[in-house]
Short mmCIF file of C-alpha atoms in Angstrom, two decimals:
data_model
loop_
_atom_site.label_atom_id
_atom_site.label_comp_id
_atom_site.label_asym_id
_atom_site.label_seq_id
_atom_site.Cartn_x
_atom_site.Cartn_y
_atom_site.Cartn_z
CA UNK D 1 -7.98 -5.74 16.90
CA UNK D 2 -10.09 -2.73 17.57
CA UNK D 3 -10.40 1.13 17.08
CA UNK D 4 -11.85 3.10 19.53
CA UNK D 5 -10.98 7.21 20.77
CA UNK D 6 -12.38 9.39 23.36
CA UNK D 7 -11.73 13.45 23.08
CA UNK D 8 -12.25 16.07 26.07
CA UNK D 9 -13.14 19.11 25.11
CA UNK D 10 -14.52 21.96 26.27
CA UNK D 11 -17.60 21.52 25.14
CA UNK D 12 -18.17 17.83 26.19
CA UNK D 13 -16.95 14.17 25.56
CA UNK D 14 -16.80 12.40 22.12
CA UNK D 15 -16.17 8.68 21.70
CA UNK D 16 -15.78 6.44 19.14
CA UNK D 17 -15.13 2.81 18.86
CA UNK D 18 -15.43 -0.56 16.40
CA UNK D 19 -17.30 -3.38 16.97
CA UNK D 20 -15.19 -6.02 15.23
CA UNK D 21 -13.81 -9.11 17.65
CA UNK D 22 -11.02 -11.56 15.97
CA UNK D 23 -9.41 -14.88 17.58
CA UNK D 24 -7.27 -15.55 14.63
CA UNK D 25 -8.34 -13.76 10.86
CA UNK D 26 -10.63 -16.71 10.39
CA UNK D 27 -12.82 -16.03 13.40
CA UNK D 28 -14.48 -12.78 12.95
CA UNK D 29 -17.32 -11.17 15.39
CA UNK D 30 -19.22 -8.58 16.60
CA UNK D 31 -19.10 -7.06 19.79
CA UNK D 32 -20.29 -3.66 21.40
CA UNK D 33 -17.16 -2.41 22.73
CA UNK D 34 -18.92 0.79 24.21
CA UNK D 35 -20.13 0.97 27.31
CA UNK D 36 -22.33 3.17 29.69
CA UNK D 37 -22.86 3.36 33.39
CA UNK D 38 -25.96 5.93 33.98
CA UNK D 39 -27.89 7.95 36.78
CA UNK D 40 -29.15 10.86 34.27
CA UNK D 41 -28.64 13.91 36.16
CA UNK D 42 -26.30 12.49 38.77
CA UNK D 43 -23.38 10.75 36.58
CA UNK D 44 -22.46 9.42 33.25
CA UNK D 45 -19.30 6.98 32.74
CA UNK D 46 -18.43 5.44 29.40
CA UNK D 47 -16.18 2.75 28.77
CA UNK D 48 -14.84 1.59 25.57
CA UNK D 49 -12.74 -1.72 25.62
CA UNK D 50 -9.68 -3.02 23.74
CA UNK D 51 -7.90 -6.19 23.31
CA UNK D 52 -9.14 -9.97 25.10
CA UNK D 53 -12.61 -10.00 25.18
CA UNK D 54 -12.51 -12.77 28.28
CA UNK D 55 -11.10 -9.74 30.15
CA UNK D 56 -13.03 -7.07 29.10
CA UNK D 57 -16.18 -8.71 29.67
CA UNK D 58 -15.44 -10.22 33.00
CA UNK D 59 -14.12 -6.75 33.85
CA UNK D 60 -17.17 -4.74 33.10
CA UNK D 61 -19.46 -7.92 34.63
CA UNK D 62 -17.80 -7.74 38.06
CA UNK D 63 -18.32 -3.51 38.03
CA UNK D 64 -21.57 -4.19 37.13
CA UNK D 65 -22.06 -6.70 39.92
CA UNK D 66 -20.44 -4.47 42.26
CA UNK D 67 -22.93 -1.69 41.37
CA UNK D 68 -25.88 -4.35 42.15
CA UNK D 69 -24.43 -5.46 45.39
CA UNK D 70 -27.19 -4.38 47.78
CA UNK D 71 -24.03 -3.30 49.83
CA UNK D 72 -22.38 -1.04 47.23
CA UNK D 73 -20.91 2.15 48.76
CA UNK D 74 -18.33 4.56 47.16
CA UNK D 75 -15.46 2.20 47.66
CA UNK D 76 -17.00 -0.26 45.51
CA UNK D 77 -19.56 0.65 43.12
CA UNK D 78 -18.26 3.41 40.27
CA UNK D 79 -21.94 4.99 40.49
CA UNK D 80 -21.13 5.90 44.06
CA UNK D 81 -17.21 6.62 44.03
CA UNK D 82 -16.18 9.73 45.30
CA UNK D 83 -14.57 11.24 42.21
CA UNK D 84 -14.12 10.25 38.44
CA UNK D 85 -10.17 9.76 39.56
CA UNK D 86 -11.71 7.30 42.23
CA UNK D 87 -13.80 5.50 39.50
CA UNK D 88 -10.91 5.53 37.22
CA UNK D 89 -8.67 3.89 39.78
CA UNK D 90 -11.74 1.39 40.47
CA UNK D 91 -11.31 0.29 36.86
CA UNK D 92 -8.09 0.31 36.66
CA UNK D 93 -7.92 -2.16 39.89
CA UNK D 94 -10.44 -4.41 38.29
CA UNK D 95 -8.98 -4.73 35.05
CA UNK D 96 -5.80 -5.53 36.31
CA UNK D 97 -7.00 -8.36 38.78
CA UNK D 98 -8.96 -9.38 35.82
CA UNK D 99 -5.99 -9.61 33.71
CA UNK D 100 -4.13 -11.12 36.03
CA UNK D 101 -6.18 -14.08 37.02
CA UNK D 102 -7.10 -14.85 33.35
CA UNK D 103 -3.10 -14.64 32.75
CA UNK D 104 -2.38 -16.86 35.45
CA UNK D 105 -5.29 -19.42 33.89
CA UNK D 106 -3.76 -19.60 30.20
CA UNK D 107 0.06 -19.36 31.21
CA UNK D 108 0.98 -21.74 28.95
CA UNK D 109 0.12 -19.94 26.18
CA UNK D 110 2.65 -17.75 24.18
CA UNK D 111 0.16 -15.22 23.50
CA UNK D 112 -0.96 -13.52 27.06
CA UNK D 113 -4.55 -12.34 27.66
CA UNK D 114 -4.42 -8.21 27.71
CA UNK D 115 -6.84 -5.56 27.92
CA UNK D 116 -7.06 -1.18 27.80
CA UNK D 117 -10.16 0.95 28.10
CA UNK D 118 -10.70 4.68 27.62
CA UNK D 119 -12.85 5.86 30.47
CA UNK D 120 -15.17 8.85 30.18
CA UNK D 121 -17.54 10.93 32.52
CA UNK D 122 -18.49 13.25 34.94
CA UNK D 123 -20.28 13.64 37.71
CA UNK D 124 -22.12 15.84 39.41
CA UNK D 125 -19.97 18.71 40.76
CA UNK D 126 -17.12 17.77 39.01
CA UNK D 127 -15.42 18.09 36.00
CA UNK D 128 -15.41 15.72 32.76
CA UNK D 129 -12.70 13.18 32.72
CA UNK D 130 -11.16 11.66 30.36
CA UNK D 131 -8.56 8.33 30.84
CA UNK D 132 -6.92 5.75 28.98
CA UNK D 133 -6.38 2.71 31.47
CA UNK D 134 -3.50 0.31 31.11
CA UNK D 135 -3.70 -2.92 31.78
CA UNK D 136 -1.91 -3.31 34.97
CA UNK D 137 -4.19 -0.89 36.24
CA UNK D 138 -2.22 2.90 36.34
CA UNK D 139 -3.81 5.53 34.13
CA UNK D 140 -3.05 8.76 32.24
CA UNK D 141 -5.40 11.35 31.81
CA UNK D 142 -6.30 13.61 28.57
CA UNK D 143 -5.49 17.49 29.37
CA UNK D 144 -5.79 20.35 27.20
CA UNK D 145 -2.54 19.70 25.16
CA UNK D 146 -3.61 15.95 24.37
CA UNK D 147 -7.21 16.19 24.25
CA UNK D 148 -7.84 12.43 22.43
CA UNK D 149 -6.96 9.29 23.32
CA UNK D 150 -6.82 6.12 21.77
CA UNK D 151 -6.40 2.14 22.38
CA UNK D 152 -5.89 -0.53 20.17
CA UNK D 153 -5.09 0.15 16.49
CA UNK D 154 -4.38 4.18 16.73
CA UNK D 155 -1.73 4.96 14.32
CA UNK D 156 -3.40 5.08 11.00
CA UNK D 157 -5.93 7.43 12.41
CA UNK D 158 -3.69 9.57 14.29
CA UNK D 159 -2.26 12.09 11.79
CA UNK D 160 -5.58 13.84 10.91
CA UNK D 161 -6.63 14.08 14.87
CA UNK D 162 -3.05 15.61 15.14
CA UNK D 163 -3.71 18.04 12.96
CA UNK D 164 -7.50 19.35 13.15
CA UNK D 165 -8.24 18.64 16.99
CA UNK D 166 -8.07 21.31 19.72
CA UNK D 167 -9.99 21.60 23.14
CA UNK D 168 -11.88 24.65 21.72
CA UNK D 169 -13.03 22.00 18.52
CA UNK D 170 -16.80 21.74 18.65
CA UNK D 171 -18.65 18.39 19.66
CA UNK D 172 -19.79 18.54 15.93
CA UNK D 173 -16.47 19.01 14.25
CA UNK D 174 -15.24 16.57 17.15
CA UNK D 175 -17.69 13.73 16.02
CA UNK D 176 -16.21 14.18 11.98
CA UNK D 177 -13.05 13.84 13.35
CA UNK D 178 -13.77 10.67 15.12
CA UNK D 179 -15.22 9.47 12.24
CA UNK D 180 -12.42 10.59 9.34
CA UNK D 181 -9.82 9.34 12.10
CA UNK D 182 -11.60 6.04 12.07
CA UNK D 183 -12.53 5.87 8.37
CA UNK D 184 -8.51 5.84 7.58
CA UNK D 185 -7.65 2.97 10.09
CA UNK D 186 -10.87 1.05 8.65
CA UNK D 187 -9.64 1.61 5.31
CA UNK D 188 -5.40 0.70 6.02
CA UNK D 189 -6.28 -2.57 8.65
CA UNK D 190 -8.92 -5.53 8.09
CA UNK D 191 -8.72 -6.25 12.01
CA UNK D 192 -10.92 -2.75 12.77
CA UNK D 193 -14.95 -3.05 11.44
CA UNK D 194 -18.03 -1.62 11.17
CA UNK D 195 -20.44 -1.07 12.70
CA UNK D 196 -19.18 1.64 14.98
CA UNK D 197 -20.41 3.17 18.39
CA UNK D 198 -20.83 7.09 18.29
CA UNK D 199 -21.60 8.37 21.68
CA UNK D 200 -21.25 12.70 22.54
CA UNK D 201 -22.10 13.44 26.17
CA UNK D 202 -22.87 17.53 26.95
CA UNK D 203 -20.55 19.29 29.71
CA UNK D 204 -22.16 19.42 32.43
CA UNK D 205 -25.59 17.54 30.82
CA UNK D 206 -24.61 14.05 32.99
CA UNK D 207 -26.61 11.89 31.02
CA UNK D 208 -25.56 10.41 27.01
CA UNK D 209 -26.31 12.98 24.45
CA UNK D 210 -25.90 11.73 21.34
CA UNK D 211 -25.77 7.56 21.23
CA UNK D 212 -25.81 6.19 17.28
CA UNK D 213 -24.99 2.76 16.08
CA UNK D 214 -23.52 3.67 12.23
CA UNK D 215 -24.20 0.60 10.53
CA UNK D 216 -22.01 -1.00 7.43
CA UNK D 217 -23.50 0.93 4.58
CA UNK D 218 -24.72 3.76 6.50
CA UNK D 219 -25.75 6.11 3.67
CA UNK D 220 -24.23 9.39 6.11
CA UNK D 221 -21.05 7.98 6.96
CA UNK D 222 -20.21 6.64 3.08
CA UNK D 223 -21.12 10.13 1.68
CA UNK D 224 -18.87 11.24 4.07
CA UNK D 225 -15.97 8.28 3.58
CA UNK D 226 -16.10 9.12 -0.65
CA UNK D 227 -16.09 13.18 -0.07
CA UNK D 228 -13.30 12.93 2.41
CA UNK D 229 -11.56 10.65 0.20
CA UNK D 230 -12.37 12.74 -2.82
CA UNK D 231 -11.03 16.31 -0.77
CA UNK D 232 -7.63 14.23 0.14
CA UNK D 233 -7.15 13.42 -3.76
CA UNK D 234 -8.11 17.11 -4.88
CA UNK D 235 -5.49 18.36 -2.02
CA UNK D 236 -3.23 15.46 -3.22
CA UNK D 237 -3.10 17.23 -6.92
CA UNK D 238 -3.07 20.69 -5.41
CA UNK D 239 0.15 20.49 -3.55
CA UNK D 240 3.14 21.09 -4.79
CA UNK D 241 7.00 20.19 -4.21
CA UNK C 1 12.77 3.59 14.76
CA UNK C 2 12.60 4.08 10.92
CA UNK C 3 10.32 4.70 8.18
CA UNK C 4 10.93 3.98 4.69
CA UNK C 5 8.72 3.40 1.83
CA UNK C 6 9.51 2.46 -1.62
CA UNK C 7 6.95 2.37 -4.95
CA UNK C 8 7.08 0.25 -8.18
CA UNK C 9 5.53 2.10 -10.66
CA UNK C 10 4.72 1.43 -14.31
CA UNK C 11 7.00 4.75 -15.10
CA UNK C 12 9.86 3.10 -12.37
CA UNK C 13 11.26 3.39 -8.79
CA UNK C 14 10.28 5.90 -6.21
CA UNK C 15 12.24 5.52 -2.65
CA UNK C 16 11.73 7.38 0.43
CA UNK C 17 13.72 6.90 3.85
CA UNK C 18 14.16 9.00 7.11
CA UNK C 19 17.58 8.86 8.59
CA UNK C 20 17.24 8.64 12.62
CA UNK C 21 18.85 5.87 14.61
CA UNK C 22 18.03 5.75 18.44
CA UNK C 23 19.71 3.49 20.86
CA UNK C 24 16.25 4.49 23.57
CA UNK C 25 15.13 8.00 23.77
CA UNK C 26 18.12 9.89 25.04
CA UNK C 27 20.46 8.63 22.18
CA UNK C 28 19.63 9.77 18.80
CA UNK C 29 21.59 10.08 15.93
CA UNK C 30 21.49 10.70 12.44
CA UNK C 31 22.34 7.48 9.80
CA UNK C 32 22.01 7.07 6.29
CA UNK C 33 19.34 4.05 5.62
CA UNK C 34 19.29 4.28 1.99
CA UNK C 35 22.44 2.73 0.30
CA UNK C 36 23.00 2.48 -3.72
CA UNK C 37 24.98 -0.16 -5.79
CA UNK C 38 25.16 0.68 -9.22
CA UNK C 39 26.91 -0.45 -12.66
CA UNK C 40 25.56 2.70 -14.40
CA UNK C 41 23.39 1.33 -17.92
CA UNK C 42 24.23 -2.39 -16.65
CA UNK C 43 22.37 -2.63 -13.19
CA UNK C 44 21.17 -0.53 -10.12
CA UNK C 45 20.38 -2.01 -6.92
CA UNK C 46 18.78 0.70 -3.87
CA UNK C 47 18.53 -0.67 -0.66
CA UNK C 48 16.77 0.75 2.59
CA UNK C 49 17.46 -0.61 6.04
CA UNK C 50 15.40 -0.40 9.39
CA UNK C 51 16.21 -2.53 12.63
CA UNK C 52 19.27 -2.89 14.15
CA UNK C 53 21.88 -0.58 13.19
CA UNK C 54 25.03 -3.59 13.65
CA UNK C 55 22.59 -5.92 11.90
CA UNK C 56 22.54 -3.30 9.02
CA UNK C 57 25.55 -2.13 8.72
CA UNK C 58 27.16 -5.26 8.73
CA UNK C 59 25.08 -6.93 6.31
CA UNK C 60 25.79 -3.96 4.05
CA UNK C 61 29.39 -4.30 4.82
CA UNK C 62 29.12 -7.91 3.84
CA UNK C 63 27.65 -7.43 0.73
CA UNK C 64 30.04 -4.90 -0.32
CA UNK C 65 32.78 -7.18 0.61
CA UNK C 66 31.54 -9.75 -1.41
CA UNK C 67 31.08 -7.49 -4.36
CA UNK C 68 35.17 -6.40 -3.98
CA UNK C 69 36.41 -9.57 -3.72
CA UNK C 70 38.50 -10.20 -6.97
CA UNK C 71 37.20 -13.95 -6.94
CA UNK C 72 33.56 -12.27 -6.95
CA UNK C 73 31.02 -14.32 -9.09
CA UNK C 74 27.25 -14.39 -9.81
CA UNK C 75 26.86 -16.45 -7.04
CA UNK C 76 28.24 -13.96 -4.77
CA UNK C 77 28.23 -10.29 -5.49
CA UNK C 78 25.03 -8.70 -6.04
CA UNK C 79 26.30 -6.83 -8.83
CA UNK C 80 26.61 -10.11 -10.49
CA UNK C 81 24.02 -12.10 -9.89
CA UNK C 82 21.44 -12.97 -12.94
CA UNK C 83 18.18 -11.49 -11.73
CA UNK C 84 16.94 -9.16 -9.54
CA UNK C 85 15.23 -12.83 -7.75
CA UNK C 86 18.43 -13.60 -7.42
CA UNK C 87 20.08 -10.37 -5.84
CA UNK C 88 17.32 -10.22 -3.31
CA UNK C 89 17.49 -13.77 -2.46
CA UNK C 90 21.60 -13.10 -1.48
CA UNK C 91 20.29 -10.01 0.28
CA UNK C 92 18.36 -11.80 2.71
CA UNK C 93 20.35 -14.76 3.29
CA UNK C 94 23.08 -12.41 4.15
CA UNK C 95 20.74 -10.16 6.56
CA UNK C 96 19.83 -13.49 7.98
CA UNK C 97 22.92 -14.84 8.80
CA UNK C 98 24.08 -11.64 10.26
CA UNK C 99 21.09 -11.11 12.25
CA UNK C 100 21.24 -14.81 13.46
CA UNK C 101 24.78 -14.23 14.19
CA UNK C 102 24.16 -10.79 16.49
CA UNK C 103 20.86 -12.34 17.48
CA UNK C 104 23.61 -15.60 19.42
CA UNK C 105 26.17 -12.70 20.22
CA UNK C 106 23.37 -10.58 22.46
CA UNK C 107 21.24 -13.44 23.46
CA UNK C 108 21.16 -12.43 27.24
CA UNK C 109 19.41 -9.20 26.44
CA UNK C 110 15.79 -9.12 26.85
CA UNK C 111 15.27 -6.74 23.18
CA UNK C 112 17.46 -9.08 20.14
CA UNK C 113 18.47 -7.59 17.46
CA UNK C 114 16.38 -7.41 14.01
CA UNK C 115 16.26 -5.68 10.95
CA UNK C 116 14.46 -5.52 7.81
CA UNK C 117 15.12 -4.22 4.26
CA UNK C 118 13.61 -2.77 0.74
CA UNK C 119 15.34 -3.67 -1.80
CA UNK C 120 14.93 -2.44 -5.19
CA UNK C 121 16.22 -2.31 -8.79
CA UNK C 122 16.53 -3.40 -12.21
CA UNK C 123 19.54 -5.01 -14.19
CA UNK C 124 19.53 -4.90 -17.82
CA UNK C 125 17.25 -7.30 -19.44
CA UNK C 126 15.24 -7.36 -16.40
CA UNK C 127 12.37 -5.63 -15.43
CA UNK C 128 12.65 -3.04 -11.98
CA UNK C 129 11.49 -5.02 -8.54
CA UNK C 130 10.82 -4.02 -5.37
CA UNK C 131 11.01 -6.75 -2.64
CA UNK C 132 10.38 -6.31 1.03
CA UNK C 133 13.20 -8.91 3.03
CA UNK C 134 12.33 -10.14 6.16
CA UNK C 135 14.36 -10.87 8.95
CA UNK C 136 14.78 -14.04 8.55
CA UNK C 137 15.51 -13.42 5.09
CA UNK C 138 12.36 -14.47 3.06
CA UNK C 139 11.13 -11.74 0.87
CA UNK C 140 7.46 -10.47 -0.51
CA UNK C 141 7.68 -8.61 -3.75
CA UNK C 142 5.52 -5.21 -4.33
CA UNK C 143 2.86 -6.04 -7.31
CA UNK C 144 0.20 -3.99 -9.13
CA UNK C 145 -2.83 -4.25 -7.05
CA UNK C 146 0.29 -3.58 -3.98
CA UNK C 147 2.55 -0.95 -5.67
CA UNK C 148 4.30 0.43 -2.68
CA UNK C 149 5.93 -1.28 0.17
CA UNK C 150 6.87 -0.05 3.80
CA UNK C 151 9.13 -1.00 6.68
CA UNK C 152 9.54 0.96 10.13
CA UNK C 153 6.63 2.88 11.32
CA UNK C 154 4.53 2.01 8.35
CA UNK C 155 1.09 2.98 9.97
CA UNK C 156 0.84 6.99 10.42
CA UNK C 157 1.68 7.02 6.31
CA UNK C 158 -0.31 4.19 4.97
CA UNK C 159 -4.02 5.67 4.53
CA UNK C 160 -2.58 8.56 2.19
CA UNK C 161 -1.08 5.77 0.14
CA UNK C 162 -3.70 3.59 0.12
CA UNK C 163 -5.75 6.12 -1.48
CA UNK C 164 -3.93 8.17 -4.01
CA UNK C 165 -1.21 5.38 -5.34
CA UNK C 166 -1.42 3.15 -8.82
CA UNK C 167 0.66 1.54 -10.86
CA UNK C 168 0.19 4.50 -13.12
CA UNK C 169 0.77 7.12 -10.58
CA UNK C 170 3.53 9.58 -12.20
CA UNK C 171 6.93 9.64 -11.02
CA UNK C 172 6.30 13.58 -9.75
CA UNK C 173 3.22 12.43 -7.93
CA UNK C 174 4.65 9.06 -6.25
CA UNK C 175 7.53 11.83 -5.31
CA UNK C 176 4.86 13.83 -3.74
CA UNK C 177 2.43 11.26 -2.29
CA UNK C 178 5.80 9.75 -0.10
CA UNK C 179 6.59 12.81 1.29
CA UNK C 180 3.35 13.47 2.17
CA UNK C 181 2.85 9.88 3.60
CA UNK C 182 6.37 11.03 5.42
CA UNK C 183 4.87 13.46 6.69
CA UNK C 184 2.35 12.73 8.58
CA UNK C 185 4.74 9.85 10.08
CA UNK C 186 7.11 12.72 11.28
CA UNK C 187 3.96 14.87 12.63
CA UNK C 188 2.88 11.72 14.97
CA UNK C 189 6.15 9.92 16.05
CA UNK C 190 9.26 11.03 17.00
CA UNK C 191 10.70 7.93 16.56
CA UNK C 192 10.94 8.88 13.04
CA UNK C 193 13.23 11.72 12.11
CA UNK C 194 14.68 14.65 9.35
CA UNK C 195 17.15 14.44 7.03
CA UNK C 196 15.47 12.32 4.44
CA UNK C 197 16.71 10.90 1.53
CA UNK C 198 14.48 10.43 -1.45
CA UNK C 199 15.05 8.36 -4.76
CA UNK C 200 14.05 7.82 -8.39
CA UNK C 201 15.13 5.41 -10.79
CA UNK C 202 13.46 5.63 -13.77
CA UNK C 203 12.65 2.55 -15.80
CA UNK C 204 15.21 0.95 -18.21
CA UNK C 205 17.25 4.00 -17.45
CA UNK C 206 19.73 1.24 -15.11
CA UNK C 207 20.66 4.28 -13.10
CA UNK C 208 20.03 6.85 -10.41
CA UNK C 209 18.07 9.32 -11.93
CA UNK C 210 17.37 11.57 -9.30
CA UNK C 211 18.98 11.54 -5.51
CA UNK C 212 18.07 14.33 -2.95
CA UNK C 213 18.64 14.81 0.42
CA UNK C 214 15.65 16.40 2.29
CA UNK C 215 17.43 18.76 4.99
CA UNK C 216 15.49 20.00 8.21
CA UNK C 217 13.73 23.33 7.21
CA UNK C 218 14.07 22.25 3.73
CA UNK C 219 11.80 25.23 2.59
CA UNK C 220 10.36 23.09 -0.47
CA UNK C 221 9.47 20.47 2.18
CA UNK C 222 8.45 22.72 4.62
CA UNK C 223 5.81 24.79 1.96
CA UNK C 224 4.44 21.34 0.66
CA UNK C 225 3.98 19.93 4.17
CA UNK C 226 2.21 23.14 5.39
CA UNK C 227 0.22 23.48 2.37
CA UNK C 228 -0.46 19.44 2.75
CA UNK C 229 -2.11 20.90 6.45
CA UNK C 230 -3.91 23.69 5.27
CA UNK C 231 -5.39 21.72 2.57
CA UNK C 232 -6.61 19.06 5.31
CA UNK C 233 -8.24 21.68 7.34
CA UNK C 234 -10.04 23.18 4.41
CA UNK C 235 -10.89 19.82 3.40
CA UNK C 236 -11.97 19.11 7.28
CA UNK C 237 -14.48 21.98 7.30
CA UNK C 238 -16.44 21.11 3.98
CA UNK C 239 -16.99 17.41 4.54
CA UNK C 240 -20.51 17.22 6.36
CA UNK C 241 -21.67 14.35 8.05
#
C-alpha cells in the first residue's frame, strides 16, 4: 500500500508520500512515488502516486513523453495546458486510459490493476491547485474547508490532520503535520515505509521549495516520532473521564 | 458501519461499541451492538456485533434460542458450554451458518451480507478471553503482545492504541484510552455514530461490573474528548522537527 497527502494552504503546497511498493507481503520495494514536472518561474506540478505501479509508471511515462513530443501544445503536454484544471483533467484522462488498457490485459485476474494520484501546482497567473484524481479519471479538488487530501492508506493518519489543520496553518506547522499524520499510519500498517518524500512549494514561488528525502533512521524525524509519542502518553495520563 | 473495540487486560475486560446502523447514507438508525449473557459468579459472555444487521440479529436470536431451549446442553447453549474455546467456537459456527444462509437468500444483490463479532468472557475456572470471529466463523484470540482487538472502522482509533495499551494498562485507563480511540473514529467518519455503550468485567469477578451508556452530549464525554483536542494541539505546537 502507500501513504501519501497533499495540503493547500494559504501559504503554499505541502506533500507527503511513502516510498514502500508490495506485490504480496513477501515482495517488498522501494519506489519514489513523488513526482515533479518543472519550468522554475513558469510552473510547478507535483504528482504523488497510489496503488499498481504498472499504471502509475506507464501513466507518468506517457505525460512525460507527451511533454517531449517536439509537437506538444497545450492540449497535450501538462507544461503547456491552459490551466491547472486543464492539466488535472490531462491526468485524469491518462490515468484512466492507462488503467483501462492494463485492466483489459490482466482480466483474468481477480485482483484488478488500480491507480489515484494527488496533483499539485500552479502556474503562472493562476492560483495553486490542489486534486485528488480517481482512477477513472474525474477529480475533486481541495478548498478551504478540506484543505488535505489523501490516497491510499489515509485513515490512521486522518484524526490528527482533522484536528490541527486549517488553510491559515503555516507551511512549517503544515510539514509536522504531514509528518505526525504519517508517523501514526507508519506505526498502525506494515504496507506504508520509509523513506518518505517531503516536498513544500511557496505561493506564488513556481518552482519546488523545500524537496527532502527523510531516510529510515533520520535522526530529525525519530526525535520527532519519540516526542510526539511521548506528548500523546503525557496527554493520555492528563485526561480525565 | 460500526466500530467496536474490546481489551484483555491482566486486571480484566474492557468493551467499547458505537450503536449506528445505516442501510446507505439516508437511513440511519440507532442499534444496540453490544449484547450480554450472564450466569452472575458462574459465567459472563459480552458480545459485540458489526456487519449486517439480519446477520446479527439473527445469530443473536439463535443463540438465545438455543440457550432457552429446555433440552439445552453443553453442546448447545453458550451458557453451557465447557470453555470459553468452546463458546466462541458455537458463536461462529452459528454466525456462519446464518450469514451463509442470508448470504443464498440475497445472492442477486451486488453488496452480500457479512458480519463479524468480539466475543468476550470468562466462566468460572477459566481464565477471561477475548476472540475476534470471522465471518466465516473462524476466530483469532487477543494475546499479550495484542491486548485489544477491533472490528468496524478499526483504522481512525488504532495509532492511540497502539501506543498507550499493555497488558498492564489499568482498568480506568483502558476505559479512557477506548474512548479516546472512539473518538477520534467519530471525529473522522460518520459512518460511526453516538450513543455508545462501554463495558468492564473485571477478572474472576464472573459478572458485569460496570455497564454505561455514553449519551450524545454526554458532558463527561464531551469534557474528556475536548480536553483529548486541546491536549493534541498543545502537544502539536511543542514537537519541533
Amino acid at each position: 500500500m502507500t501513504y501519501c497527502v497533499g495540503m493547500k494552504l494559504d501559504a503554499g503546497l505541502v506533500l507527503l508520500s511513502d516510498t514502500r511498493t508490495n506485490a504480496g507481503l513477501d515482495n517488498i520495494s522501494t519506489y519514489r512515488k513523488m513526482f515533479f514536472f518543472e519550468v522554475p518561474g513558469e510552473r510547478i506540478i507535483a504528482i504523488m502516486t497510489a496503488g499498481s505501479l504498472s499504471v502509475t509508471q506507464t501513466t507518468l511515462g506517457r505525460l512525460q513523453e507527451a511533454i517531449e513530443d517536439p509537437d506538444a501544445d497545450e492540449t497535450t503536454s501538462i507544461l503547456k495546458a491552459g490551466s491547472m484544471l486543464k492539466v488535472a483533467t490531462m491526468i485524469g484522462d491518462t490515468l484512466n486510459r492507462t488503467r483501462r488498457e492494463i485492466a483489459e490485459q490482466t482480466r483474468e485476474l481477480s485482483q484488478q490493476a488500480s491507480a489515484s494520484m494527488i496533483v499539485a501546482g500552479q502556474r503562472k497567473g493562476g492560483e495553486p491547485h490542489l486534486f485528488l484524481i480517481y482512477p477513472q479519471g474525474n477529480y475533486i479538488e481541495a478548498t478551504d474547508d478540506t484543505p488535505f487530501l489523501q490516497i491510499g492508506e489515509h485513515k490512521y493518519g486522518k484524526p490528527i490532520l482533522d484536528r490541527v489543520v486549517t488553510p491559515e496553518t503555516s507551511l512549517a506547522d503544515a510539514q509536522k503535520a504531514v509528518l505526525l499524520s504519517m508517523d501514526s499510519t507508519l506505526r498502525s500498517n506494515l504496507s506504508v515505509g520509509m523513506p518518505l518524500d517531503l516536498a513544500v512549494i511557496e505561493k506564488n514561488s513556481l518552482r519546488i521549495g523545500l524537496r527532502r528525502r527523510i531516510l529510515d533512521g533520520d535522526p530529525a524525524f525519530m526525535a520527532m516520532s519519540a516526542a510526539w509519542s511521548a506528548a500523546l502518553r503525557d496527554s493520555f495520563v492528563k485526561v480525565t473521564i
